[in-house]
C-alpha cells in the first residue's frame, strides 16, 4: 500500500503539509474497496455509480489535493460540500478542520449517500454530516459556511448556496460551458459579491438537481 501511496503523492507535489497529513490519515483505497490497490492509487477518476444520467465518481487524486490546498482550510472551519461521492474528500477536509470544525456534505443519489455514510461511520469520523438531497440549495440549519466546495459542475451559478457563504469565505465552483472545458473557479465573497481569484480547466460530472420520482429504495 505505502509504495502506491508514495508514488501518487510524489506526482501530486508540491502540497501543503496539512493536505499531505490528511492524505496519509485517510488512504484513498479505503473509500473504493471495489477496486484493487493499484487501481485506487492511479492518478485517475474512478466510477462509483452510474444509472442513466446519474453518475458518481471519485475524482483524480492529485487534483483533489490541489483543490483542497486552494481552499486554504483551517482548524475550526465549517465546510459545505456539494457531492459526497465516496466520502473521501469530506474525510480529508474533516481531518484538516479538526474536531472544532465540521463538514456538511450533500448527495442527491440515495445509494451513494448511504455508501459514503457507511464508510465514514466505519472510520469513526464524527465531524462529517452526510445528507441526501439537493446540495444546490445548501443547508440553512448549519449556515453560514467558511468554505464551500463543488465536486460536480453546473451551468447555473449557485446564488442560494453562495448566500450561505461567510463574508471573505472561499468557494470552489465548477462552471460548465457549452463546447468548452469546464472551469474550476476559486471564488471569494467580497462585500457580498463573487470575486474570481483563480480559474483552471477541468472535467467534472454534471450536478443533478433532483432525483424526483425515479428514486425507489436507493436505486434509479
mmCIF file of C-alpha atoms in Angstrom, residues 2-193:
data_model
loop_
_atom_site.group_PDB
_atom_site.id
_atom_site.type_symbol
_atom_site.label_atom_id
_atom_site.label_comp_id
_atom_site.label_asym_id
_atom_site.label_seq_id
_atom_site.Cartn_x
_atom_site.Cartn_y
_atom_site.Cartn_z
ATOM 1 C CA UNK A 2 2.686 2.507 1.033
ATOM 2 C CA UNK A 3 4.574 2.240 -2.251
ATOM 3 C CA UNK A 4 1.412 3.105 -4.202
ATOM 4 C CA UNK A 5 0.611 5.986 -1.821
ATOM 5 C CA UNK A 6 4.125 7.390 -2.009
ATOM 6 C CA UNK A 7 4.302 7.259 -5.803
ATOM 7 C CA UNK A 8 0.992 9.056 -6.161
ATOM 8 C CA UNK A 9 1.986 11.713 -3.645
ATOM 9 C CA UNK A 10 5.256 12.415 -5.460
ATOM 10 C CA UNK A 11 3.274 13.092 -8.644
ATOM 11 C CA UNK A 12 1.000 15.467 -6.722
ATOM 12 C CA UNK A 13 3.617 17.658 -5.019
ATOM 13 C CA UNK A 14 4.028 20.456 -4.054
ATOM 14 C CA UNK A 15 1.265 20.331 -1.431
ATOM 15 C CA UNK A 16 0.806 21.886 1.986
ATOM 16 C CA UNK A 17 1.775 19.806 4.999
ATOM 17 C CA UNK A 18 -1.822 19.638 6.220
ATOM 18 C CA UNK A 19 -3.064 18.125 2.963
ATOM 19 C CA UNK A 20 -0.227 15.571 2.940
ATOM 20 C CA UNK A 21 -1.080 14.583 6.522
ATOM 21 C CA UNK A 22 -4.767 14.187 5.620
ATOM 22 C CA UNK A 23 -3.817 12.047 2.609
ATOM 23 C CA UNK A 24 -1.927 9.578 4.790
ATOM 24 C CA UNK A 25 -4.513 9.672 7.581
ATOM 25 C CA UNK A 26 -7.358 8.650 5.262
ATOM 26 C CA UNK A 27 -5.955 6.461 2.456
ATOM 27 C CA UNK A 28 -7.920 6.562 -0.788
ATOM 28 C CA UNK A 29 -8.234 2.783 -1.135
ATOM 29 C CA UNK A 30 -10.462 2.595 1.948
ATOM 30 C CA UNK A 31 -13.096 4.617 0.100
ATOM 31 C CA UNK A 32 -13.070 2.459 -3.055
ATOM 32 C CA UNK A 33 -12.975 -1.120 -1.722
ATOM 33 C CA UNK A 34 -14.379 -2.446 -5.004
ATOM 34 C CA UNK A 35 -11.110 -1.523 -6.761
ATOM 35 C CA UNK A 36 -7.644 -3.072 -6.439
ATOM 36 C CA UNK A 37 -4.908 -1.278 -4.517
ATOM 37 C CA UNK A 38 -3.138 -0.399 -7.757
ATOM 38 C CA UNK A 39 -6.337 0.993 -9.291
ATOM 39 C CA UNK A 40 -7.086 3.018 -6.142
ATOM 40 C CA UNK A 41 -3.748 4.832 -6.440
ATOM 41 C CA UNK A 42 -3.768 5.522 -10.148
ATOM 42 C CA UNK A 43 -3.932 9.250 -10.730
ATOM 43 C CA UNK A 44 -7.306 8.995 -12.399
ATOM 44 C CA UNK A 45 -11.005 9.254 -11.532
ATOM 45 C CA UNK A 46 -12.885 6.048 -10.732
ATOM 46 C CA UNK A 47 -16.547 5.273 -11.341
ATOM 47 C CA UNK A 48 -18.649 4.712 -8.213
ATOM 48 C CA UNK A 49 -22.172 4.669 -9.627
ATOM 49 C CA UNK A 50 -23.937 5.050 -12.972
ATOM 50 C CA UNK A 51 -27.610 4.745 -13.824
ATOM 51 C CA UNK A 52 -28.943 6.855 -16.668
ATOM 52 C CA UNK A 53 -27.997 10.493 -16.111
ATOM 53 C CA UNK A 54 -26.998 9.814 -12.519
ATOM 54 C CA UNK A 55 -23.243 9.351 -12.303
ATOM 55 C CA UNK A 56 -20.906 9.471 -9.313
ATOM 56 C CA UNK A 57 -17.115 9.274 -9.416
ATOM 57 C CA UNK A 58 -14.170 9.683 -7.098
ATOM 58 C CA UNK A 59 -12.024 12.385 -8.695
ATOM 59 C CA UNK A 60 -8.392 12.268 -9.825
ATOM 60 C CA UNK A 61 -6.480 12.264 -6.509
ATOM 61 C CA UNK A 62 -3.758 14.771 -7.420
ATOM 62 C CA UNK A 63 -6.484 17.227 -8.458
ATOM 63 C CA UNK A 64 -8.479 16.586 -5.260
ATOM 64 C CA UNK A 65 -5.479 17.500 -3.128
ATOM 65 C CA UNK A 66 -4.637 20.540 -5.241
ATOM 66 C CA UNK A 67 -8.191 21.821 -4.794
ATOM 67 C CA UNK A 68 -8.010 21.341 -1.020
ATOM 68 C CA UNK A 69 -4.852 23.457 -0.987
ATOM 69 C CA UNK A 70 -6.651 26.175 -2.941
ATOM 70 C CA UNK A 71 -9.403 26.292 -0.300
ATOM 71 C CA UNK A 72 -6.937 27.362 2.415
ATOM 72 C CA UNK A 73 -8.711 25.264 5.028
ATOM 73 C CA UNK A 74 -8.004 25.867 8.710
ATOM 74 C CA UNK A 75 -8.900 24.208 12.026
ATOM 75 C CA UNK A 76 -12.395 25.168 13.148
ATOM 76 C CA UNK A 77 -13.758 25.858 9.660
ATOM 77 C CA UNK A 78 -17.287 24.796 8.780
ATOM 78 C CA UNK A 79 -17.365 23.494 5.198
ATOM 79 C CA UNK A 80 -20.227 22.679 2.821
ATOM 80 C CA UNK A 81 -19.551 20.138 0.082
ATOM 81 C CA UNK A 82 -21.863 19.552 -2.857
ATOM 82 C CA UNK A 83 -21.463 15.924 -3.916
ATOM 83 C CA UNK A 84 -20.388 13.450 -1.232
ATOM 84 C CA UNK A 85 -19.423 10.713 -3.684
ATOM 85 C CA UNK A 86 -17.176 8.199 -1.935
ATOM 86 C CA UNK A 87 -16.808 10.370 1.168
ATOM 87 C CA UNK A 88 -13.026 10.617 0.659
ATOM 88 C CA UNK A 89 -12.973 14.365 0.038
ATOM 89 C CA UNK A 90 -15.138 15.005 3.107
ATOM 90 C CA UNK A 91 -12.811 12.821 5.184
ATOM 91 C CA UNK A 92 -9.732 14.752 4.049
ATOM 92 C CA UNK A 93 -11.447 18.051 4.847
ATOM 93 C CA UNK A 94 -12.600 16.727 8.227
ATOM 94 C CA UNK A 95 -9.017 15.972 9.209
ATOM 95 C CA UNK A 96 -7.818 19.471 8.311
ATOM 96 C CA UNK A 97 -10.651 21.362 10.035
ATOM 97 C CA UNK A 98 -10.261 19.142 13.090
ATOM 98 C CA UNK A 99 -12.613 18.360 15.949
ATOM 99 C CA UNK A 100 -13.575 22.030 16.230
ATOM 100 C CA UNK A 101 -14.660 22.127 12.587
ATOM 101 C CA UNK A 102 -17.462 20.467 10.665
ATOM 102 C CA UNK A 103 -18.218 19.192 7.175
ATOM 103 C CA UNK A 104 -21.749 19.125 5.742
ATOM 104 C CA UNK A 105 -21.825 17.112 2.535
ATOM 105 C CA UNK A 106 -24.808 16.548 0.229
ATOM 106 C CA UNK A 107 -25.532 13.689 -2.149
ATOM 107 C CA UNK A 108 -28.532 13.517 -4.483
ATOM 108 C CA UNK A 109 -28.279 9.745 -5.116
ATOM 109 C CA UNK A 110 -29.529 7.832 -2.058
ATOM 110 C CA UNK A 111 -27.428 4.724 -2.744
ATOM 111 C CA UNK A 112 -24.266 6.826 -2.999
ATOM 112 C CA UNK A 113 -25.146 8.827 0.131
ATOM 113 C CA UNK A 114 -25.657 5.583 2.068
ATOM 114 C CA UNK A 115 -22.339 4.251 0.767
ATOM 115 C CA UNK A 116 -20.419 7.360 1.864
ATOM 116 C CA UNK A 117 -22.194 7.472 5.210
ATOM 117 C CA UNK A 118 -21.350 3.844 5.870
ATOM 118 C CA UNK A 119 -17.642 4.251 5.128
ATOM 119 C CA UNK A 120 -17.360 7.420 7.210
ATOM 120 C CA UNK A 121 -19.124 5.688 10.100
ATOM 121 C CA UNK A 122 -16.776 2.699 9.842
ATOM 122 C CA UNK A 123 -13.832 5.087 10.090
ATOM 123 C CA UNK A 124 -15.423 6.771 13.119
ATOM 124 C CA UNK A 125 -15.311 10.217 11.545
ATOM 125 C CA UNK A 126 -17.736 12.196 13.681
ATOM 126 C CA UNK A 127 -17.414 15.741 12.316
ATOM 127 C CA UNK A 128 -18.967 14.954 8.909
ATOM 128 C CA UNK A 129 -22.733 15.001 8.261
ATOM 129 C CA UNK A 130 -23.971 13.396 5.036
ATOM 130 C CA UNK A 131 -27.459 14.350 3.925
ATOM 131 C CA UNK A 132 -29.409 13.088 0.937
ATOM 132 C CA UNK A 133 -30.810 15.927 -1.120
ATOM 133 C CA UNK A 134 -30.223 18.830 -3.494
ATOM 134 C CA UNK A 135 -26.923 20.393 -2.438
ATOM 135 C CA UNK A 136 -27.534 23.372 -4.710
ATOM 136 C CA UNK A 137 -29.885 24.639 -2.021
ATOM 137 C CA UNK A 138 -27.119 24.490 0.594
ATOM 138 C CA UNK A 139 -28.016 23.648 4.182
ATOM 139 C CA UNK A 140 -29.572 26.520 6.118
ATOM 140 C CA UNK A 141 -29.518 24.819 9.566
ATOM 141 C CA UNK A 142 -25.694 24.881 9.532
ATOM 142 C CA UNK A 143 -25.102 28.122 7.592
ATOM 143 C CA UNK A 144 -23.072 30.259 7.293
ATOM 144 C CA UNK A 145 -20.038 28.353 5.999
ATOM 145 C CA UNK A 146 -16.371 29.321 5.934
ATOM 146 C CA UNK A 147 -15.824 27.309 2.777
ATOM 147 C CA UNK A 148 -17.964 25.761 0.024
ATOM 148 C CA UNK A 149 -16.758 23.171 -2.469
ATOM 149 C CA UNK A 150 -18.448 21.709 -5.567
ATOM 150 C CA UNK A 151 -17.425 18.234 -6.721
ATOM 151 C CA UNK A 152 -19.693 18.406 -9.780
ATOM 152 C CA UNK A 153 -20.182 21.029 -12.466
ATOM 153 C CA UNK A 154 -23.109 23.342 -13.188
ATOM 154 C CA UNK A 155 -24.144 25.831 -15.865
ATOM 155 C CA UNK A 156 -26.108 27.684 -13.187
ATOM 156 C CA UNK A 157 -24.446 29.998 -10.650
ATOM 157 C CA UNK A 158 -25.286 28.795 -7.100
ATOM 158 C CA UNK A 159 -26.777 32.024 -5.761
ATOM 159 C CA UNK A 160 -28.645 30.453 -2.833
ATOM 160 C CA UNK A 161 -25.600 28.480 -1.718
ATOM 161 C CA UNK A 162 -23.336 31.499 -2.210
ATOM 162 C CA UNK A 163 -25.600 33.446 0.143
ATOM 163 C CA UNK A 164 -24.761 30.865 2.830
ATOM 164 C CA UNK A 165 -21.028 31.565 2.491
ATOM 165 C CA UNK A 166 -19.494 33.889 5.070
ATOM 166 C CA UNK A 167 -18.079 37.245 4.041
ATOM 167 C CA UNK A 168 -14.448 36.728 2.916
ATOM 168 C CA UNK A 169 -15.192 32.992 2.626
ATOM 169 C CA UNK A 170 -13.940 30.896 -0.304
ATOM 170 C CA UNK A 171 -15.892 28.724 -2.724
ATOM 171 C CA UNK A 172 -14.681 26.174 -5.261
ATOM 172 C CA UNK A 173 -17.237 26.196 -8.082
ATOM 173 C CA UNK A 174 -17.126 24.148 -11.295
ATOM 174 C CA UNK A 175 -18.580 26.168 -14.175
ATOM 175 C CA UNK A 176 -19.918 24.069 -17.058
ATOM 176 C CA UNK A 177 -19.517 25.640 -20.514
ATOM 177 C CA UNK A 178 -21.053 24.746 -23.868
ATOM 178 C CA UNK A 179 -18.471 23.183 -26.217
ATOM 179 C CA UNK A 180 -15.613 24.152 -23.900
ATOM 180 C CA UNK A 181 -13.767 22.615 -20.973
ATOM 181 C CA UNK A 182 -15.295 23.002 -17.549
ATOM 182 C CA UNK A 183 -13.645 25.716 -15.459
ATOM 183 C CA UNK A 184 -12.862 25.216 -11.797
ATOM 184 C CA UNK A 185 -13.115 28.633 -10.156
ATOM 185 C CA UNK A 186 -11.827 29.775 -6.794
ATOM 186 C CA UNK A 187 -14.286 32.448 -5.683
ATOM 187 C CA UNK A 188 -14.057 34.824 -2.733
ATOM 188 C CA UNK A 189 -17.075 36.539 -1.221
ATOM 189 C CA UNK A 190 -16.164 40.223 -1.106
ATOM 190 C CA UNK A 191 -18.800 42.693 0.095
ATOM 191 C CA UNK A 192 -21.424 40.145 -0.855
ATOM 192 C CA UNK A 193 -20.149 39.785 -4.431
#
